Coordinates of N, CA and C and ligand atoms in Angstrom, one line a residue:
M1 N 0.8 -1.2 0.0 CA 0.0 0.0 0.0 C 0.9 1.3 0.0
S2 N 0.5 2.3 -0.8 CA 1.3 3.5 -0.9 C 1.2 4.3 0.4
E3 N 2.1 5.3 0.5 CA 2.1 6.2 1.6 C 0.8 7.1 1.5
V4 N 0.4 7.6 2.7 CA -0.7 8.6 2.7 C 0.0 10.0 2.6
T5 N -0.5 10.8 1.8 CA 0.0 12.2 1.8 C -1.1 13.1 2.2
V6 N -0.7 14.2 2.8 CA -1.7 15.2 3.2 C -1.3 16.5 2.6
R7 N -2.3 17.2 1.9 CA -2.0 18.5 1.3 C -3.0 19.5 1.7
V8 N -2.5 20.8 1.7 CA -3.4 21.9 2.0 C -4.1 22.2 0.7
L9 N -5.4 22.3 0.8 CA -6.2 22.6 -0.4 C -6.2 24.1 -0.7
A10 N -6.2 24.4 -2.0 CA -6.3 25.9 -2.4 C -7.8 26.2 -2.6
E11 N -8.1 27.5 -2.8 CA -9.5 27.9 -3.0 C -10.1 27.1 -4.2
D12 N -9.3 26.9 -5.3 CA -9.8 26.2 -6.5 C -10.1 24.8 -6.2
D13 N -9.7 24.2 -5.1 CA -10.0 22.8 -4.8 C -11.4 22.8 -4.0
W14 N -12.2 23.8 -4.1 CA -13.4 23.9 -3.3 C -14.3 22.7 -3.5
D15 N -14.4 22.2 -4.8 CA -15.3 21.1 -5.1 C -14.8 19.8 -4.4
T16 N -13.5 19.6 -4.4 CA -12.9 18.4 -3.7 C -13.3 18.5 -2.2
Y17 N -13.1 19.7 -1.6 CA -13.5 19.8 -0.2 C -15.0 19.6 0.0
R18 N -15.8 20.2 -0.9 CA -17.3 20.0 -0.8 C -17.6 18.5 -0.8
Q19 N -17.0 17.8 -1.7 CA -17.4 16.3 -1.8 C -17.0 15.6 -0.5
M20 N -15.9 15.9 0.0 CA -15.4 15.3 1.3 C -16.3 15.7 2.4
R21 N -16.6 16.9 2.5 CA -17.5 17.4 3.6 C -18.9 16.8 3.5
L22 N -19.5 16.7 2.3 CA -20.8 16.1 2.2 C -20.7 14.6 2.5
A23 N -19.7 14.0 2.1 CA -19.5 12.5 2.5 C -19.5 12.4 4.0
A24 N -18.7 13.3 4.7 CA -18.6 13.2 6.1 C -20.0 13.4 6.8
L25 N -20.7 14.4 6.3 CA -22.0 14.7 6.9 C -23.0 13.6 6.7
K26 N -22.9 12.9 5.6 CA -23.8 11.8 5.3 C -23.5 10.6 6.1
E27 N -22.2 10.3 6.2 CA -21.7 9.1 6.9 C -21.8 9.2 8.4
S28 N -21.4 10.4 9.0 CA -21.3 10.6 10.4 C -22.1 11.8 10.9
P29 N -23.5 11.8 10.7 CA -24.3 13.0 11.0 C -24.2 13.3 12.5
Q30 N -24.0 12.4 13.3 CA -24.0 12.6 14.8 C -22.7 13.3 15.2
A31 N -21.7 13.4 14.4 CA -20.4 13.9 14.8 C -20.3 15.4 14.5
F32 N -21.2 15.9 13.7 CA -21.1 17.3 13.3 C -22.4 18.1 13.6
V33 N -22.2 19.4 13.7 CA -23.3 20.3 14.0 C -24.2 20.6 12.8
S34 N -23.6 20.6 11.6 CA -24.3 20.9 10.4 C -24.9 19.6 9.8
T35 N -25.8 19.7 8.8 CA -26.4 18.5 8.2 C -26.1 18.5 6.7
Y36 N -26.2 17.3 6.2 CA -26.0 17.0 4.8 C -26.9 17.9 3.9
D37 N -28.2 17.9 4.3 CA -29.2 18.6 3.5 C -29.0 20.1 3.5
E38 N -28.6 20.6 4.6 CA -28.2 22.0 4.7 C -27.1 22.4 3.8
E39 N -26.0 21.6 3.8 CA -24.8 22.0 3.1 C -24.9 21.6 1.6
L40 N -25.8 20.7 1.3 CA -26.0 20.3 -0.1 C -26.5 21.5 -0.9
A41 N -27.2 22.4 -0.2 CA -27.9 23.5 -0.9 C -26.9 24.7 -1.1
Y42 N -25.7 24.7 -0.5 CA -24.8 25.8 -0.6 C -24.2 25.9 -2.1
D43 N -24.0 27.2 -2.5 CA -23.5 27.4 -3.9 C -22.0 27.5 -3.9
E44 N -21.4 27.6 -5.1 CA -19.9 27.7 -5.2 C -19.4 28.9 -4.4
D45 N -20.0 30.0 -4.5 CA -19.5 31.2 -3.7 C -19.3 30.9 -2.2
F46 N -20.3 30.2 -1.7 CA -20.2 29.8 -0.3 C -19.0 28.9 0.0
W47 N -18.8 27.9 -0.9 CA -17.7 27.0 -0.7 C -16.4 27.7 -0.8
R48 N -16.3 28.6 -1.8 CA -15.1 29.4 -2.0 C -14.8 30.2 -0.7
L49 N -15.8 30.8 -0.2 CA -15.6 31.6 1.1 C -15.1 30.7 2.2
R50 N -15.6 29.6 2.3 CA -15.2 28.6 3.3 C -13.7 28.3 3.1
M51 N -13.3 28.1 1.9 CA -11.9 27.8 1.6 C -11.0 28.9 2.0
R52 N -11.4 30.1 1.8 CA -10.6 31.3 2.2 C -10.6 31.5 3.7
R53 N -11.6 31.1 4.4 CA -11.8 31.4 5.8 C -10.9 30.5 6.7
S54 N -10.7 29.2 6.3 CA -9.9 28.3 7.1 C -9.0 27.5 6.2
T55 N -8.1 26.8 6.8 CA -7.1 25.9 6.1 C -7.8 24.5 6.0
R56 N -7.8 23.9 4.8 CA -8.4 22.6 4.7 C -7.3 21.6 4.3
L57 N -7.2 20.5 5.0 CA -6.2 19.5 4.8 C -6.8 18.2 4.3
L58 N -6.3 17.7 3.2 CA -6.9 16.5 2.6 C -5.8 15.3 2.6
A59 N -6.3 14.2 3.1 CA -5.4 13.0 3.1 C -5.7 12.1 1.9
V60 N -4.7 11.7 1.2 CA -4.8 11.0 -0.1 C -3.9 9.8 -0.1
R61 N -4.4 8.7 -0.6 CA -3.5 7.5 -0.8 C -3.9 6.9 -2.2
D62 N -3.0 6.7 -3.0 CA -3.2 6.1 -4.3 C -4.3 6.9 -5.1
E63 N -4.2 8.2 -5.0 CA -5.1 9.1 -5.7 C -6.6 9.0 -5.1
E64 N -6.7 8.4 -4.0 CA -8.1 8.3 -3.4 C -8.1 9.2 -2.2
N65 N -9.1 10.0 -2.1 CA -9.3 11.0 -1.0 C -9.9 10.2 0.2
L66 N -9.1 10.2 1.3 CA -9.5 9.4 2.4 C -9.9 10.1 3.7
G67 N -9.5 11.4 3.8 CA -9.8 12.1 5.0 C -9.7 13.6 4.9
I68 N -10.3 14.3 5.8 CA -10.3 15.7 5.7 C -10.3 16.3 7.1
V69 N -9.7 17.5 7.3 CA -9.8 18.2 8.5 C -9.5 19.7 8.2
S70 N -10.1 20.5 9.1 CA -9.9 22.0 8.9 C -9.3 22.6 10.1
L71 N -8.7 23.7 9.8 CA -7.9 24.5 10.9 C -8.3 25.9 10.7
G72 N -8.7 26.6 11.9 CA -9.0 28.0 11.8 C -8.7 28.6 13.2
D73 N -9.2 29.9 13.3 CA -9.0 30.6 14.6 C -9.9 30.0 15.6
A74 N -9.4 29.8 16.8 CA -10.3 29.3 17.9 C -11.2 30.4 18.3
Q75 N -12.5 30.0 18.6 CA -13.5 31.0 19.1 C -13.4 31.1 20.6
P76 N -13.7 32.3 21.1 CA -13.6 32.5 22.6 C -14.5 31.5 23.3
I77 N -14.0 31.0 24.5 CA -14.8 30.1 25.3 C -15.4 31.0 26.4
D78 N -16.5 30.5 27.0 CA -17.2 31.3 28.0 C -16.2 31.7 29.2
D79 N -16.6 32.8 29.8 CA -15.7 33.4 30.8 C -15.4 32.5 32.0
E80 N -16.3 31.6 32.3 CA -16.0 30.7 33.5 C -15.0 29.6 33.2
S81 N -14.7 29.4 32.0 CA -13.8 28.3 31.7 C -12.3 28.7 32.0
D82 N -11.6 27.7 32.5 CA -10.1 27.9 32.7 C -9.4 28.0 31.3
L83 N -10.1 27.5 30.3 CA -9.4 27.4 29.0 C -9.8 28.7 28.2
Q84 N -8.9 29.6 28.2 CA -9.1 30.8 27.4 C -8.2 30.7 26.1
V85 N -8.8 31.2 25.0 CA -8.0 31.0 23.8 C -7.6 32.4 23.3
N86 N -6.5 32.5 22.5 CA -6.1 33.7 21.9 C -5.7 33.4 20.4
Q87 N -5.1 34.4 19.8 CA -4.8 34.1 18.4 C -3.7 33.1 18.1
R88 N -3.0 32.7 19.2 CA -2.0 31.7 19.0 C -2.5 30.2 19.2
V89 N -3.9 30.2 19.4 CA -4.5 28.9 19.5 C -5.3 28.6 18.2
A90 N -5.1 27.5 17.5 CA -5.9 27.2 16.3 C -6.9 26.1 16.7
E91 N -8.0 26.2 16.0 CA -9.1 25.2 16.3 C -9.1 24.2 15.1
L92 N -9.1 22.9 15.5 CA -9.2 21.8 14.6 C -10.7 21.4 14.5
F93 N -11.2 21.3 13.3 CA -12.6 20.9 13.3 C -12.9 20.2 12.0
G94 N -14.1 19.6 11.9 CA -14.5 18.9 10.7 C -13.7 17.7 10.4
M95 N -13.1 17.0 11.4 CA -12.3 15.9 11.2 C -13.1 14.7 10.8
W96 N -12.7 14.1 9.7 CA -13.4 12.9 9.2 C -12.5 12.0 8.4
V97 N -12.5 10.7 8.6 CA -11.8 9.7 7.8 C -12.8 8.7 7.3
D98 N -12.7 8.4 6.0 CA -13.5 7.5 5.3 C -13.5 6.1 6.1
P99 N -14.7 5.5 6.4 CA -14.7 4.3 7.2 C -13.7 3.3 6.8
K100 N -13.5 3.1 5.4 CA -12.6 2.1 5.0 C -11.1 2.4 5.3
A101 N -10.8 3.6 5.7 CA -9.4 4.0 6.0 C -9.2 4.2 7.5
R102 N -10.3 3.9 8.3 CA -10.1 4.1 9.8 C -9.2 3.0 10.4
G103 N -8.5 3.4 11.4 CA -7.6 2.4 12.0 C -6.3 2.1 11.2
T104 N -6.1 3.0 10.2 CA -4.9 2.8 9.4 C -3.8 3.9 9.5
G105 N -4.1 4.8 10.4 CA -3.1 5.9 10.6 C -3.4 7.2 9.8
V106 N -4.5 7.2 9.0 CA -4.8 8.3 8.2 C -5.2 9.5 9.1
A107 N -5.9 9.2 10.2 CA -6.3 10.3 11.1 C -5.1 10.9 11.7
W108 N -4.2 10.0 12.1 CA -2.9 10.5 12.7 C -2.2 11.4 11.8
R109 N -2.1 11.0 10.5 CA -1.4 11.9 9.5 C -2.1 13.2 9.4
L110 N -3.4 13.3 9.4 CA -4.1 14.5 9.3 C -3.7 15.5 10.5
V111 N -3.7 14.9 11.7 CA -3.4 15.7 12.9 C -2.0 16.2 12.9
D112 N -1.1 15.3 12.4 CA 0.3 15.6 12.3 C 0.5 16.8 11.3
A113 N -0.2 16.7 10.2 CA -0.1 17.8 9.2 C -0.7 19.1 9.7
A114 N -1.8 18.9 10.5 CA -2.5 20.1 11.0 C -1.5 20.8 12.1
A115 N -0.9 20.0 12.9 CA 0.1 20.5 13.9 C 1.2 21.2 13.2
A116 N 1.7 20.7 12.1 CA 2.8 21.3 11.4 C 2.3 22.6 10.8
E117 N 1.1 22.6 10.2 CA 0.6 23.8 9.6 C 0.3 24.9 10.7
A118 N -0.1 24.4 11.9 CA -0.3 25.4 13.0 C 1.0 26.0 13.5
R119 N 2.1 25.2 13.5 CA 3.4 25.7 13.9 C 3.8 26.8 12.8
E120 N 3.6 26.5 11.5 CA 3.9 27.4 10.5 C 3.2 28.8 10.7
Q121 N 2.0 28.7 11.2 CA 1.2 29.9 11.5 C 1.5 30.5 12.9
Q122 N 2.6 30.0 13.5 CA 3.1 30.6 14.8 C 2.1 30.3 15.9
R123 N 1.3 29.2 15.8 CA 0.4 28.9 16.8 C 1.1 28.1 17.9
T124 N 0.6 28.1 19.1 CA 1.2 27.3 20.2 C 0.4 26.1 20.5
H125 N -0.9 26.1 20.2 CA -1.8 25.0 20.6 C -2.8 24.7 19.5
L126 N -3.2 23.5 19.4 CA -4.4 23.1 18.7 C -5.5 22.8 19.8
M127 N -6.7 23.3 19.5 CA -7.8 22.8 20.4 C -8.9 22.3 19.5
L128 N -9.8 21.6 20.1 CA -11.0 21.1 19.3 C -12.1 20.8 20.3
W129 N -13.3 20.7 19.7 CA -14.5 20.3 20.4 C -14.9 18.9 20.0
V130 N -15.2 18.0 20.9 CA -15.7 16.7 20.5 C -16.8 16.3 21.4
V131 N -17.8 15.7 20.9 CA -19.0 15.2 21.6 C -18.5 14.1 22.6
V132 N -18.8 14.3 23.9 CA -18.2 13.4 24.9 C -18.6 11.9 24.7
D133 N -19.7 11.7 24.0 CA -20.2 10.3 23.7 C -19.5 9.7 22.5
N134 N -18.7 10.5 21.8 CA -18.1 10.0 20.6 C -16.8 9.3 21.0
G135 N -17.0 8.1 21.6 CA -15.9 7.3 22.2 C -14.7 7.1 21.3
R136 N -14.9 6.8 20.0 CA -13.8 6.5 19.1 C -13.0 7.8 18.9
A137 N -13.7 8.9 18.7 CA -12.9 10.2 18.5 C -12.2 10.6 19.7
V138 N -12.8 10.5 20.9 CA -12.1 10.9 22.1 C -10.9 10.0 22.3
A139 N -11.1 8.7 22.1 CA -9.9 7.8 22.2 C -8.8 8.1 21.2
F140 N -9.2 8.4 20.0 CA -8.2 8.8 19.0 C -7.4 10.1 19.4
Y141 N -8.2 11.1 19.7 CA -7.5 12.4 20.1 C -6.6 12.2 21.3
S142 N -7.0 11.4 22.2 CA -6.2 11.2 23.4 C -4.9 10.5 23.0
S143 N -5.1 9.5 22.1 CA -3.9 8.7 21.7 C -2.8 9.5 20.9
V144 N -3.3 10.6 20.3 CA -2.3 11.5 19.6 C -1.9 12.7 20.5
G145 N -2.3 12.7 21.7 CA -1.7 13.7 22.7 C -2.7 14.8 23.1
F146 N -3.9 14.9 22.5 CA -4.8 15.9 23.0 C -5.2 15.6 24.4
R147 N -5.3 16.7 25.3 CA -5.6 16.5 26.7 C -7.0 17.1 26.9
P148 N -7.8 16.4 27.7 CA -9.1 16.9 28.0 C -9.0 18.2 28.8
S149 N -9.9 19.2 28.6 CA -9.9 20.4 29.4 C -11.2 20.4 30.3
D150 N -11.4 21.4 31.1 CA -12.6 21.4 31.9 C -13.8 22.1 31.1
S151 N -13.5 22.5 29.9 CA -14.5 23.3 29.2 C -15.5 22.3 28.5
R152 N -16.8 22.5 28.8 CA -17.9 21.8 28.3 C -19.0 22.7 27.7
R153 N -19.7 22.3 26.7 CA -20.8 23.1 26.3 C -21.9 22.2 25.6
P154 N -23.1 22.6 25.7 CA -24.1 21.7 25.0 C -23.9 21.8 23.5
V155 N -24.2 20.7 22.8 CA -24.1 20.8 21.3 C -25.3 21.6 20.8
R156 N -24.9 22.6 19.9 CA -25.8 23.6 19.4 C -27.1 23.0 18.9
T157 N -27.0 21.9 18.1 CA -28.2 21.3 17.5 C -28.9 20.3 18.3
D158 N -28.3 19.9 19.4 CA -29.0 18.9 20.3 C -28.4 19.1 21.7
E159 N -29.2 19.8 22.5 CA -28.7 20.2 23.8 C -28.7 19.1 24.8
T160 N -29.1 17.9 24.4 CA -29.0 16.8 25.3 C -27.6 16.2 25.2
L161 N -26.8 16.7 24.2 CA -25.4 16.2 24.1 C -24.5 17.2 24.6
T162 N -23.3 16.8 25.0 CA -22.3 17.7 25.5 C -21.0 17.6 24.7
E163 N -20.4 18.7 24.5 CA -19.1 18.7 23.8 C -18.0 19.1 24.9
M164 N -16.8 18.5 24.7 CA -15.7 18.9 25.5 C -14.6 19.4 24.7
A165 N -13.9 20.4 25.2 CA -12.7 21.0 24.5 C -11.5 20.1 24.9
M166 N -10.7 19.8 23.9 CA -9.4 19.1 24.1 C -8.3 19.9 23.5
V167 N -7.1 19.8 24.1 CA -6.0 20.7 23.7 C -4.7 19.9 23.5
L168 N -4.0 20.3 22.4 CA -2.7 19.7 22.1 C -1.6 20.8 22.0
P169 N -0.6 20.9 22.8 CA 0.5 21.8 22.6 C 1.2 21.5 21.3
V170 N 1.5 22.5 20.4 CA 2.2 22.1 19.2 C 3.5 22.9 19.1
S171 N 3.8 23.8 20.0 CA 4.9 24.7 19.9 C 6.2 24.0 20.5
D172 N 7.3 24.4 19.9 CA 8.6 23.9 20.5 C 9.0 24.9 21.5
D173 N 8.2 26.0 21.7 CA 8.6 27.0 22.6 C 8.4 26.5 24.1
P174 N 9.4 26.4 24.9 CA 9.3 25.9 26.2 C 8.4 26.9 27.1
G175 N 8.2 28.1 26.6 CA 7.4 29.1 27.4 C 5.9 28.9 27.2
A176 N 5.6 28.1 26.2 CA 4.1 27.9 25.9 C 3.5 27.1 27.1
V177 N 2.4 27.6 27.6 CA 1.8 26.9 28.7 C 0.5 26.1 28.3
P178 N 0.5 24.8 28.4 CA -0.5 24.0 27.8 C -1.9 24.2 28.5
N179 N -2.0 24.4 29.8 CA -3.3 24.3 30.4 C -3.9 25.6 30.6
S180 N -3.2 26.7 30.6 CA -3.7 28.0 30.7 C -3.3 28.8 29.5
L181 N -4.3 29.0 28.6 CA -3.9 29.5 27.3 C -4.1 31.0 27.1
N182 N -4.3 31.6 28.3 CA -4.6 33.0 28.1 C -3.4 33.9 28.4
R183 N -2.2 33.4 28.2 CA -1.1 34.3 28.4 C -0.6 34.9 27.1
Ligands
COA1 C1 -12.6 10.3 14.7 C2 -11.8 9.6 13.5 C3 -11.3 10.7 12.6 C4 -10.6 8.8 14.1 O1 -10.0 8.1 13.1 P1 -9.7 6.5 13.2 O2 -9.0 6.1 12.0 O3 -11.1 5.9 13.4 O4 -8.9 6.5 14.5 P2 -8.0 5.3 15.1 O5 -8.6 4.0 14.6 O6 -6.6 5.6 14.7 O7 -8.1 5.5 16.6 C5 -9.3 5.2 17.3 C6 -9.1 4.6 18.6 O8 -10.3 4.4 19.3 C7 -10.5 3.1 19.7 N1 -12.0 2.9 19.6 C8 -12.7 2.5 18.6 N2 -14.0 2.6 18.9 C9 -14.1 3.0 20.2 C10 -15.1 3.3 21.1 N3 -16.4 3.2 20.7 N4 -14.8 3.8 22.3 C11 -13.6 4.0 22.7 N5 -12.5 3.7 21.8 C12 -12.8 3.3 20.6 C13 -9.7 2.3 18.6 O9 -9.4 1.0 19.1 C14 -8.5 3.1 18.5 O10 -7.6 3.0 19.5 P3 -6.2 2.2 19.3 O11 -5.4 3.1 18.3 O12 -5.6 2.2 20.7 O13 -6.6 0.9 18.8 C15 -12.7 8.7 12.7 O14 -13.2 7.6 13.5 C16 -13.9 9.4 12.1 O15 -13.8 10.0 11.0 N6 -15.1 9.3 12.8 C17 -16.3 9.9 12.3 C18 -16.3 11.4 12.3 C19 -15.9 12.0 13.7 O16 -16.4 11.5 14.7 N7 -15.1 13.0 13.7 C20 -14.7 13.7 14.9 C21 -15.4 14.9 15.1 S1 -14.8 15.8 16.5

């Protein structure tokens, strides 16, 4: 089997991103806040705007697209959380690996590439939100070094579910503080 490569998509790759995103929403609706039907209706301009707004990373093996993840600015967390974010914290979101490629290291390659991209952007940490009941995702993120934080919030589209923020230090800077990100 050939190596997995991960590349950053350009704006003109919007349709590749769109296809991966729609596949993710169809296959794993419970993992994402948005829905397949909602995003199917978006036009080219919207997808292009999305490409410009965040970094999109695509995992490919033997010319087959196997996984996708996005990287953007982390949004502020409520005042009561110990976990405060700033512009040096990037948020990882929209992580999805095609079921046939799960358990093969593709997800790890995506996180590794996202961490490298975050370092390029002078970020110190990656953070993400994951539904606490998503056992496989929580196990995966833990296995690649993400640490649970005390930040929780209800899932916007289903308030019976809770999301947890997890954090991964990515900086070589020894002054970067992993648990208190507001410095
Ligand atoms: C989350 C995701 C990207 C992880 O990729 P993956 O290839 O499945 O991850 P891996 O198989 O490398 O790691 C998963 C780990 O969880 C374990 N696991 C599997 N199912 C589990 C479960 N229900 N509960 C706990 N652990 C579980 C696996 O054994 C594995 O651990 P191991 O490496 O020690 O064997 C992928 O499963 C996916 O795309 N899921 C659907 C979309 C999604 O949930 N995205 C996350 C949104 S935050």
